[in-house]
Short mmCIF file of C-alpha atoms and ligand atoms in Angstrom, two decimals:
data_model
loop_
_atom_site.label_atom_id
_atom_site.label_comp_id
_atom_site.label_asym_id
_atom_site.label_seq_id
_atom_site.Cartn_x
_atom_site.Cartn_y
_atom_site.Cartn_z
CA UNK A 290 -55.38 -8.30 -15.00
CA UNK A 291 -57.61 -6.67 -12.36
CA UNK A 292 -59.06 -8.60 -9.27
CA UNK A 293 -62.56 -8.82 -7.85
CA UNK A 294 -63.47 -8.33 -4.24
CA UNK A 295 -66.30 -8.49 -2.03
CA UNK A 296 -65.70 -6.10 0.79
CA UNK A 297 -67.47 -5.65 3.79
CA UNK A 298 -67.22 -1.83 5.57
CA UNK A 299 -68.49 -1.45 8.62
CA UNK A 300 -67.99 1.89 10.13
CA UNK A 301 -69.56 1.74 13.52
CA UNK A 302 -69.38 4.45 15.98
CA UNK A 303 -68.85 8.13 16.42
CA UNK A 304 -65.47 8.79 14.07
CA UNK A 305 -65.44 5.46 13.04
CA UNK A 306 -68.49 6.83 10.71
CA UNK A 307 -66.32 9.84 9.63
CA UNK A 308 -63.29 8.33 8.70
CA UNK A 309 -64.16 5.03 7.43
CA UNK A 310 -65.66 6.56 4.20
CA UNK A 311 -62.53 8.44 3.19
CA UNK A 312 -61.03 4.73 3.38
CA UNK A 313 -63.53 3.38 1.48
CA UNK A 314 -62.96 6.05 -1.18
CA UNK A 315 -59.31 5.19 -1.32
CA UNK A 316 -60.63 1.77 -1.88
CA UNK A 317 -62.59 2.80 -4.89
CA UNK A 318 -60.40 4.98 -6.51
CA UNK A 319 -57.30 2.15 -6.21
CA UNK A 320 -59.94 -0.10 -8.29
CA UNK A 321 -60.45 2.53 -10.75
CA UNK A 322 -57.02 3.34 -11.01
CA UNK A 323 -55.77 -0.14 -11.72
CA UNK A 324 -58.83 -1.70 -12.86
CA UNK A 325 -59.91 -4.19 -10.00
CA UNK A 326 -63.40 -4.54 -9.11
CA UNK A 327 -64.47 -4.20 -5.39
CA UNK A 328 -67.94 -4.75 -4.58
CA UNK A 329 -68.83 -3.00 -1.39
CA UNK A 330 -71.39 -3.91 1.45
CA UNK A 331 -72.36 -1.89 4.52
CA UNK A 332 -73.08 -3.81 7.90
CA UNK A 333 -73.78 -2.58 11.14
CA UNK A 334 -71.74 -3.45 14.57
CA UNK A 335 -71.99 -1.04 18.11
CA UNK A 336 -73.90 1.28 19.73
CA UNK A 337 -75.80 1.94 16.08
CA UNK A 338 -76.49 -1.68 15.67
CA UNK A 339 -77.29 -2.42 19.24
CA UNK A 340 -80.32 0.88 18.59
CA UNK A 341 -81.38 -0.25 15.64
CA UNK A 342 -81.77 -4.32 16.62
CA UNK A 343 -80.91 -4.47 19.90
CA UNK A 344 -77.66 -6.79 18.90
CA UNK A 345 -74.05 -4.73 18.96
CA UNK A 346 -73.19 -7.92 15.93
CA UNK A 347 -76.40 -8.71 14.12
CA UNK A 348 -76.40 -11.52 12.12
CA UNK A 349 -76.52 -9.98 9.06
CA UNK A 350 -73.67 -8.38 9.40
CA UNK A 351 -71.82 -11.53 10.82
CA UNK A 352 -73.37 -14.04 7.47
CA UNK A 353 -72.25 -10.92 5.48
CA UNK A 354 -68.46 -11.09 6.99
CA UNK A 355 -68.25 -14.65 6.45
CA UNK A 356 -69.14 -14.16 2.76
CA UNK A 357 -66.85 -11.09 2.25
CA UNK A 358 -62.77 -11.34 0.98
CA UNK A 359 -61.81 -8.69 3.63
CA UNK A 360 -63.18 -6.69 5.54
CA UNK A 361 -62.99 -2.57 6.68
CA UNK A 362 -63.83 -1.55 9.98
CA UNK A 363 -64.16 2.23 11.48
CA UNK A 364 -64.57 1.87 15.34
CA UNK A 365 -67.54 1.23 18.54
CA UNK A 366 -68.40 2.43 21.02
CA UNK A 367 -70.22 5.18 22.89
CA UNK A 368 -70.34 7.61 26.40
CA UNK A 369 -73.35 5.70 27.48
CA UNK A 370 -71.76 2.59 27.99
CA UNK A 371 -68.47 3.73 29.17
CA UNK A 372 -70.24 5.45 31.62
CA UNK A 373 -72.37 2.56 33.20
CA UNK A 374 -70.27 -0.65 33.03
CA UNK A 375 -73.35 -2.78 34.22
CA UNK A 376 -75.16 -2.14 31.07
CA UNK A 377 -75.68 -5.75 29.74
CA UNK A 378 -75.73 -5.70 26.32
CA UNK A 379 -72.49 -3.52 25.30
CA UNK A 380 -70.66 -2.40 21.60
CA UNK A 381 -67.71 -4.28 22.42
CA UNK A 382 -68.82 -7.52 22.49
CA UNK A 383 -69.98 -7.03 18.87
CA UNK A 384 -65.78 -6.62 17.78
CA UNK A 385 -65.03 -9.78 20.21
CA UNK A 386 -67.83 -12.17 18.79
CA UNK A 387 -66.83 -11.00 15.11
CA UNK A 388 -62.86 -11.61 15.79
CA UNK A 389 -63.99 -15.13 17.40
CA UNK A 390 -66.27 -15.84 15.00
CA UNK A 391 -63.93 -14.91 11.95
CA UNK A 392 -60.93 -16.70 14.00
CA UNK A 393 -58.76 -14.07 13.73
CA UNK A 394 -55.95 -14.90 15.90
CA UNK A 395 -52.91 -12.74 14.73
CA UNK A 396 -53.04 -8.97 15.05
CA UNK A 397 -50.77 -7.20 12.72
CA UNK A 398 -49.78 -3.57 13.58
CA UNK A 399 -46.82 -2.39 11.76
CA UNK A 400 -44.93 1.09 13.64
CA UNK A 401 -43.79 3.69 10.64
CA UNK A 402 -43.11 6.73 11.41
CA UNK A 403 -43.44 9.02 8.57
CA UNK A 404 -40.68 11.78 8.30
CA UNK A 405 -42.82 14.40 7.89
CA UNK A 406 -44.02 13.33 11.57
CA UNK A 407 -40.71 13.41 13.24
CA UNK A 408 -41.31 15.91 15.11
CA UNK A 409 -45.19 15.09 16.76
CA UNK A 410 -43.79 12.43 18.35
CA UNK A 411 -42.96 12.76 22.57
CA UNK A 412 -39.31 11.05 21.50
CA UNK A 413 -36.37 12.46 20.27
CA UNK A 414 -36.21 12.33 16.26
CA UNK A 415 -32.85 11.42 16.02
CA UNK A 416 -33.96 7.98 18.10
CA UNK A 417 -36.74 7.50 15.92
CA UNK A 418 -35.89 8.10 12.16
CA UNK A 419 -35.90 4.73 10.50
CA UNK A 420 -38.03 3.38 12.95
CA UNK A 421 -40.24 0.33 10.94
CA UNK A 422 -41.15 -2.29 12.87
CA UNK A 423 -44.60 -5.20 12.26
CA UNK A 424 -45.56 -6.26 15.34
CA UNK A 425 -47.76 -9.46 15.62
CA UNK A 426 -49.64 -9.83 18.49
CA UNK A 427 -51.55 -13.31 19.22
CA UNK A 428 -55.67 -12.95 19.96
CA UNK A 429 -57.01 -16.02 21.10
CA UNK A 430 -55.12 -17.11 24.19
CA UNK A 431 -53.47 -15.98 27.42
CA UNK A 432 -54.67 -14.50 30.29
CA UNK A 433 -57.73 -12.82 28.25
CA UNK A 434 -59.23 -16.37 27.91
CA UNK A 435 -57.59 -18.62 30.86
CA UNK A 436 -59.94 -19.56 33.70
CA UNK A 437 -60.57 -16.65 36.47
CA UNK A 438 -61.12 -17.00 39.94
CA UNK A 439 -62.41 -15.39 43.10
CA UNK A 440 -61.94 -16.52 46.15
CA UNK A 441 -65.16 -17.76 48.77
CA UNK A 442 -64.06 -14.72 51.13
CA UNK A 443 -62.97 -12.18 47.68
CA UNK A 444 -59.44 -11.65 49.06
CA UNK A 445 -57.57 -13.04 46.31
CA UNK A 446 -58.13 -13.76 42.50
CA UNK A 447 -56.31 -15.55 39.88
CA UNK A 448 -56.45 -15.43 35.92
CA UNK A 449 -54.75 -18.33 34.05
CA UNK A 450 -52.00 -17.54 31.55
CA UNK A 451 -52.41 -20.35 28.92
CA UNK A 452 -51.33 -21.41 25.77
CA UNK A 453 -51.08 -24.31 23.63
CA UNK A 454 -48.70 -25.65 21.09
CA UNK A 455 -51.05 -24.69 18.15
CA UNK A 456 -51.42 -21.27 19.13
CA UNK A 457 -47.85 -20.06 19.08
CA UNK A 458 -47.40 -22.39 16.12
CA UNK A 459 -49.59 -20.77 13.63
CA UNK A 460 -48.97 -17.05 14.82
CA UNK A 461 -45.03 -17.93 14.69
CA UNK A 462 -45.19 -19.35 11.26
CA UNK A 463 -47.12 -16.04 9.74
CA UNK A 464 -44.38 -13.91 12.00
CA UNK A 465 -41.80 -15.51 10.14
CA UNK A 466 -43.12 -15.49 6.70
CA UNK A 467 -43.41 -11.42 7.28
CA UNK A 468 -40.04 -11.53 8.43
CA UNK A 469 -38.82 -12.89 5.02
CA UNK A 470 -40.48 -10.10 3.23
CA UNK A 471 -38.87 -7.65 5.42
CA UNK A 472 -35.48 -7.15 6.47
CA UNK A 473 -35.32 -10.87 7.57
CA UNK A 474 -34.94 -10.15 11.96
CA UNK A 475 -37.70 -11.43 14.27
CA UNK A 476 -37.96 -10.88 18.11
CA UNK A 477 -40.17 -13.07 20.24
CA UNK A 478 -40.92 -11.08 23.02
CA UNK A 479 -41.57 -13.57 26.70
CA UNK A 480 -40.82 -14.03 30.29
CA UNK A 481 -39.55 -17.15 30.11
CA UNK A 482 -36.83 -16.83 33.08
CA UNK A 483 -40.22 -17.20 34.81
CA UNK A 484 -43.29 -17.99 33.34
CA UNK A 485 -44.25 -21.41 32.08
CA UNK A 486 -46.66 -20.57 29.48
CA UNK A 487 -43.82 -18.30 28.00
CA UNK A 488 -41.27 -21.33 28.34
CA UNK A 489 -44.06 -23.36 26.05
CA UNK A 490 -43.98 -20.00 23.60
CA UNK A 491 -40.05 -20.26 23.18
CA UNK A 492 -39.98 -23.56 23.28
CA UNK A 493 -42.54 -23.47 20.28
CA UNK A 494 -40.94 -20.77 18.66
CA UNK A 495 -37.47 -22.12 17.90
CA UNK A 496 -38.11 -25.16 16.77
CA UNK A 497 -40.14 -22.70 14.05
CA UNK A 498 -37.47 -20.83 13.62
CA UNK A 499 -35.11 -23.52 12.16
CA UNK A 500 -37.53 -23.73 9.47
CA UNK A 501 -36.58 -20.00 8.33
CA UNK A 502 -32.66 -20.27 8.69
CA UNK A 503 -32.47 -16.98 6.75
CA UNK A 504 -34.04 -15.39 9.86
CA UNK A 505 -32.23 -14.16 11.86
CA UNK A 506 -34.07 -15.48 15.45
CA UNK A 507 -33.82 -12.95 18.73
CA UNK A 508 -35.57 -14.07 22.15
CA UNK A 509 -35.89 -11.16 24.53
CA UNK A 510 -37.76 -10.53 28.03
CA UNK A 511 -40.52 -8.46 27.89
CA UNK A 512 -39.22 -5.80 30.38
CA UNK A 513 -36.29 -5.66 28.37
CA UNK A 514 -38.33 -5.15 25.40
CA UNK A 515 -40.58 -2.63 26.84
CA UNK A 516 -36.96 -0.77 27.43
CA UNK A 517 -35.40 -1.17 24.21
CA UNK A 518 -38.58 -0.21 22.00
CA UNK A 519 -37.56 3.45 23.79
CA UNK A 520 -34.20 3.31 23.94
CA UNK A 521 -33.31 2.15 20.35
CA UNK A 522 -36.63 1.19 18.02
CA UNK A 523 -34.83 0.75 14.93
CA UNK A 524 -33.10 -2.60 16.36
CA UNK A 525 -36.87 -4.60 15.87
CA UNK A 526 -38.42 -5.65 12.29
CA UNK A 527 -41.00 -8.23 12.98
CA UNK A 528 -42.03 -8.59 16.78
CA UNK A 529 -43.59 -11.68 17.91
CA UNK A 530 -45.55 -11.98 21.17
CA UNK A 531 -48.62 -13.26 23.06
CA UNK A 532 -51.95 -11.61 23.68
CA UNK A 533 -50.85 -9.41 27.52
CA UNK A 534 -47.03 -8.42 26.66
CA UNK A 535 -49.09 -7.97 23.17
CA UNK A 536 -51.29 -5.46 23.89
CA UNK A 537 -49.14 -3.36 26.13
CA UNK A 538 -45.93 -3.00 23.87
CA UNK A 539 -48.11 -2.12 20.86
CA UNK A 540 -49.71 0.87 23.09
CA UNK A 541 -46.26 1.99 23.89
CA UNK A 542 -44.58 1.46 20.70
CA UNK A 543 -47.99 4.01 18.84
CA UNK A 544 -46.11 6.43 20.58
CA UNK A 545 -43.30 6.17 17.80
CA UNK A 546 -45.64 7.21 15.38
CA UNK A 547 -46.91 10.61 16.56
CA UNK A 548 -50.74 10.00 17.23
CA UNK A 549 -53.28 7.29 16.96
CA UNK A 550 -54.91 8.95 14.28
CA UNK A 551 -51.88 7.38 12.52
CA UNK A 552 -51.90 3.98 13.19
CA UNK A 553 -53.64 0.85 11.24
CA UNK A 554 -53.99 -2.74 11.95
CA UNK A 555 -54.57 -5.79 10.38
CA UNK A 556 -56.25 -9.00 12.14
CA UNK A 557 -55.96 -12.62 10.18
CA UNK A 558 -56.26 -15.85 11.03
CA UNK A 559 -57.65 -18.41 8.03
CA UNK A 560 -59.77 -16.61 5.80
CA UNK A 561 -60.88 -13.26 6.16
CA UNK A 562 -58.76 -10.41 7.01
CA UNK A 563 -60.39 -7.75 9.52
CA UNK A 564 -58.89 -4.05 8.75
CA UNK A 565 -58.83 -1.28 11.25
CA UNK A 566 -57.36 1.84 12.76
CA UNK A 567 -55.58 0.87 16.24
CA UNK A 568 -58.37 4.42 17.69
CA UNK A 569 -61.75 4.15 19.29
CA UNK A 570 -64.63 6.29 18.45
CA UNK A 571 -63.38 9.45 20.31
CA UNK A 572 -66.68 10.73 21.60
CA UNK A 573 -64.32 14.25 22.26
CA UNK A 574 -64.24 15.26 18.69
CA UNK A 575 -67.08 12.68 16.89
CA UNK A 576 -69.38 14.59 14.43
CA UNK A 577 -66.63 17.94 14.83
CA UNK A 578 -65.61 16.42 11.56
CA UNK A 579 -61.53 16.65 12.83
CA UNK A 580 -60.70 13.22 12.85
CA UNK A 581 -58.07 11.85 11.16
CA UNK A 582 -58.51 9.86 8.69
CA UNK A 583 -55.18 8.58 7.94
CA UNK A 584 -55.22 5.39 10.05
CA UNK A 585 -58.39 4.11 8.39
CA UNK A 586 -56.76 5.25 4.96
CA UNK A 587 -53.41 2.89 5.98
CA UNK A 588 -55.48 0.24 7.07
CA UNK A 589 -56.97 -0.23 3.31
CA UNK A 590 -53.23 -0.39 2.23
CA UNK A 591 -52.75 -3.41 4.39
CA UNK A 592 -55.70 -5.02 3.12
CA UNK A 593 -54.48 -4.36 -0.47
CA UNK A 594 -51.47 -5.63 0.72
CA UNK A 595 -52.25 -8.90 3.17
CA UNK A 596 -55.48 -10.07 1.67
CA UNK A 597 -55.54 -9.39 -1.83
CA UNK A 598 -51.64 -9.46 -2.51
CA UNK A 599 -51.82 -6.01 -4.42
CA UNK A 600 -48.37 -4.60 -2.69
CA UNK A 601 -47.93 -2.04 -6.11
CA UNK A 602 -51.63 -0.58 -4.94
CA UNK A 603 -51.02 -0.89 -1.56
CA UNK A 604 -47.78 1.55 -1.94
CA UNK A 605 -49.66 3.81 -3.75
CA UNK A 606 -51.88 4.45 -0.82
CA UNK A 607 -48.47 4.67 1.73
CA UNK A 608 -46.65 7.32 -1.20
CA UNK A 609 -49.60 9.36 -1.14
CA UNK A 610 -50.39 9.50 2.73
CA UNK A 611 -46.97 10.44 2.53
CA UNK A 612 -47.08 13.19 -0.54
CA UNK A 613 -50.37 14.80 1.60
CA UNK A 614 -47.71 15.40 4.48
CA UNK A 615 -44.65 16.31 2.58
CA UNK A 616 -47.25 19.47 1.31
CA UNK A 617 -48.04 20.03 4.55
CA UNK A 618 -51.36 19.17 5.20
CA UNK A 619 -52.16 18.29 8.62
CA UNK A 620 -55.38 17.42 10.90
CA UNK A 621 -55.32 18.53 14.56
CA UNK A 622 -53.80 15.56 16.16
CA UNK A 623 -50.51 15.51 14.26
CA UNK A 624 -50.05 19.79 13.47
CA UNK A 625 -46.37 20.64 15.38
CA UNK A 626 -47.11 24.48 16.90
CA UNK A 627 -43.61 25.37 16.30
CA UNK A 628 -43.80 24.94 12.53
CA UNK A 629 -45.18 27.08 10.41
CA UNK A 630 -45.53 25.53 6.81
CA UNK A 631 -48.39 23.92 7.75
CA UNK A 632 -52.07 23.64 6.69
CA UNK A 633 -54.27 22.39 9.33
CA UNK A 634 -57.59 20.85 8.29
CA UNK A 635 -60.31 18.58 9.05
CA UNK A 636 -61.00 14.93 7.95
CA UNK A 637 -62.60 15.82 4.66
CA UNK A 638 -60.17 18.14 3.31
CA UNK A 639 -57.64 16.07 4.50
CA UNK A 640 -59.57 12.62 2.51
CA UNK A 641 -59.79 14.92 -0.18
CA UNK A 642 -55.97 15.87 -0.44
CA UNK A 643 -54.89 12.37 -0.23
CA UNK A 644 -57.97 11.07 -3.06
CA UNK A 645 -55.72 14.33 -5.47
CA UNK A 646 -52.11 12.20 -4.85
CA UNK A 647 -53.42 8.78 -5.32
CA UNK A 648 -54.38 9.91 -8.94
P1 LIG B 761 -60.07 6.80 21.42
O1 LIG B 761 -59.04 6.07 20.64
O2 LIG B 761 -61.43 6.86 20.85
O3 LIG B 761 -59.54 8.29 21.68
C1 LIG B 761 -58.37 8.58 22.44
C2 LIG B 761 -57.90 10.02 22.15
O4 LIG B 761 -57.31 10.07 20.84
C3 LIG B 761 -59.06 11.02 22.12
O5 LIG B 761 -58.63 12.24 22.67
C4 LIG B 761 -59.38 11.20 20.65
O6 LIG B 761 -59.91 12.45 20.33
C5 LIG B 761 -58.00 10.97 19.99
N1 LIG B 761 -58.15 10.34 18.68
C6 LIG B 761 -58.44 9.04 18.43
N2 LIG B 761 -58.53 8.83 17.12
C7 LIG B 761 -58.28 9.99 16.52
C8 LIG B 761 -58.25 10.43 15.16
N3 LIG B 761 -58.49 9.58 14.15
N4 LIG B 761 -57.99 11.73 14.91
C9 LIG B 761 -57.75 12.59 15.90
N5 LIG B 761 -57.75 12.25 17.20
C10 LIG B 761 -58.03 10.97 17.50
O7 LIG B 761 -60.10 6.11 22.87
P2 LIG B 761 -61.06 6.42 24.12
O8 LIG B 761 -61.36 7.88 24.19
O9 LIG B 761 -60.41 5.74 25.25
O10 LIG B 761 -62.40 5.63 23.80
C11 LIG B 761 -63.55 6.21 23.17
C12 LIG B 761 -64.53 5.07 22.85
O11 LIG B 761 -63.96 4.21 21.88
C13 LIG B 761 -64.86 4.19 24.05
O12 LIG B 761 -66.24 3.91 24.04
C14 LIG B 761 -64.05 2.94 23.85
O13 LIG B 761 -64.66 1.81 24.41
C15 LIG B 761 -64.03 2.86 22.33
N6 LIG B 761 -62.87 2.14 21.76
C16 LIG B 761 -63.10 1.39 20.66
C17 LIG B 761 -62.05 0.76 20.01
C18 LIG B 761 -62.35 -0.03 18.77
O14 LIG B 761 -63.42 0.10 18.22
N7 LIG B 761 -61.41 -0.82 18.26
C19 LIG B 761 -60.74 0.93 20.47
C20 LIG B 761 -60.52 1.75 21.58
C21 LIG B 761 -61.59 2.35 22.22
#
């Protein structure tokens, strides 16, 4: 029997605009193919927002997020801002009120590297084939949100790593449930030889763990983590780690998979899942129409896959991603110069080609 949705897209800025509707086409032919019904709204977050009502998250589009089953999201942001960082009112604070508001405190971003990409990728193929790893980064705590100080005289400064029991708790427990869908191995990723607020984080962690005894439970420093994600990536399946270590090993570990145009990612916390590819809104190629549009198209597949449980549809869209670059096809960002079976296109064509495989 089919499902019904309510799905809120908000495409944003620059490519965000481009590439979000080829995602939201994948959307609607998965519900034709399979008969689900999605209903699909349109809200406004960024610079386009911030020029049309002088709010980068109107409310609209917030009331309209609360009320939506998931939610697809193409990117903000734009040159103005970047270049004068004492512009008040700013497109980024539209995606940090939305993931506070939503509390969406676990950021899923799973590392595939397709074998037709083997070779776009800086590292050797031989180190990466097989690669697959789900990292989950936590949102809500850490030195993003700890208190920050200045000294009277400005000579020294001090952000507070924090973290409380509940935090790791909840982000652990939805680590290890992926873990048991996958090939059963988690890492939590700390620096617990020094760091307190990583001692609370391991602490936390394996008392979790002996609630999945068919995981199998590894604790690792992150400098030794940032090492082995190079050295050998197929040794991770699920990655567990806190907001900082977070955001820098998922930065490094894109690198597996060839280009950013590429990579998808999934934030959750209670209720509404926020979808999204990992890339800004590249004002260097926005309205060229050569963006990828692969990440945004992945990013539906988690959705189909984390918040509506549709994992046969949500293959679909990985087996024809993959089909599109088994035959070839290729956007500027991932195209190898030293092959030459190759069809490089833009993001349309490229939509287009992978619309023809899901059917
Ligand atoms: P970016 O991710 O927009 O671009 C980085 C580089 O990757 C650029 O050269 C771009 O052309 C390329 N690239 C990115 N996505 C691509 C795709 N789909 N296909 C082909 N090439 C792609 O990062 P940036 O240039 O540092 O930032 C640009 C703007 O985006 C800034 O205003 C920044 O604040 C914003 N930003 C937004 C988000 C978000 O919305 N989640 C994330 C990062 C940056």
């Amino acid at each position: 029997m089919g499902v019904e949705k309510k799905i809120l897209v908000i495409p944003g800025d620059g490519i965000g605009q481009e590439v979000t509707a080829w995602g939201q086409k994948v959307l609607a032919t998965i519900a034709n193919n399979y008969h689900h019904t999605f209903h699909f709204e349109e809200g406004m977050m960024g610079h386009v927002a911030i020029e049309a009502t002088g709010e980068p998250l109107p409310d609209s589009t917030l009331d309209k997020a609360r009320n939506s089953d998931a939610i697809l999201f193409g990117a903000i942001g734009h040159a103005k801002y970047d270049n004068d960082p004492t512009l008040k009112v700013r497109p980024e604070q539209g995606l940090l009120k939305i993931r506070k508001e939503l509390g969406l405190y676990a950021n899923l971003r799973p590392i595939k590297l397709f074998d037709e990409l083997l070779e776009a990728s800086s590292i050797k193929p031989e180190i990466l084939r097989g690669a697959d790893i789900l990292f989950f980064r936590e949102l809500t705590g850490d030195v993003y949100f700890g208190e920050k100080k200045r000294s009277e005289d400005r000579s020294s400064a001090s952000d507070l790593m924090i973290y409380h029991r509940y935090e790791v708790e909840r982000i652990a427990r939805k680590a290890y449930e992926a873990a048991r869908t996958r090939r059963s191995k988690l890492c939590s990723v700390d620096k617990a030889n020094v760091l307190e607020a990583s001692r609370l984080w391991r602490e936390v962690v394996q008392e979790i763990a002996k609630e999945y005894p068919d995981v199998e439970t590894e604790h690792m420093f992150i400098d030794n983590a940032a090492m082995q994600l190079i050295k050998d990536p197929k040794r991770f399946d699920v990655v567990l780690t806190g907001n900082l270590f977070g955001d820098i090993l998922t930065d490094e570990a894109s690198q597996i998979a060839g280009s950013m145009g590429m990579l998808a990612s999934a934030s959750v916390g209670d209720k509404v899942g926020f979808y999204e590819p990992i890339h800004g809104s590249a004002h260097d190629i926005a309205g060229k129409g050569i963006a990828n549009p692969l990440a945004s198209i992945l990013s539906v597949a988690l959705m189909l896959d984390i918040s509506f449980g549709l994992k046969t549809e949500s293959q679909r869209v990985i087996k024809a991603v993959e089909a599109t670059l088994r035959q070839g096809y290729r956007t500027m960002d991932i195209a190898n110069k030293h092959t030459v079976n190759e069809f490089i296109m833009g993001t349309d064509a490229m939509g287009a080609k992978v619309l023809e495989n899901l059917n």
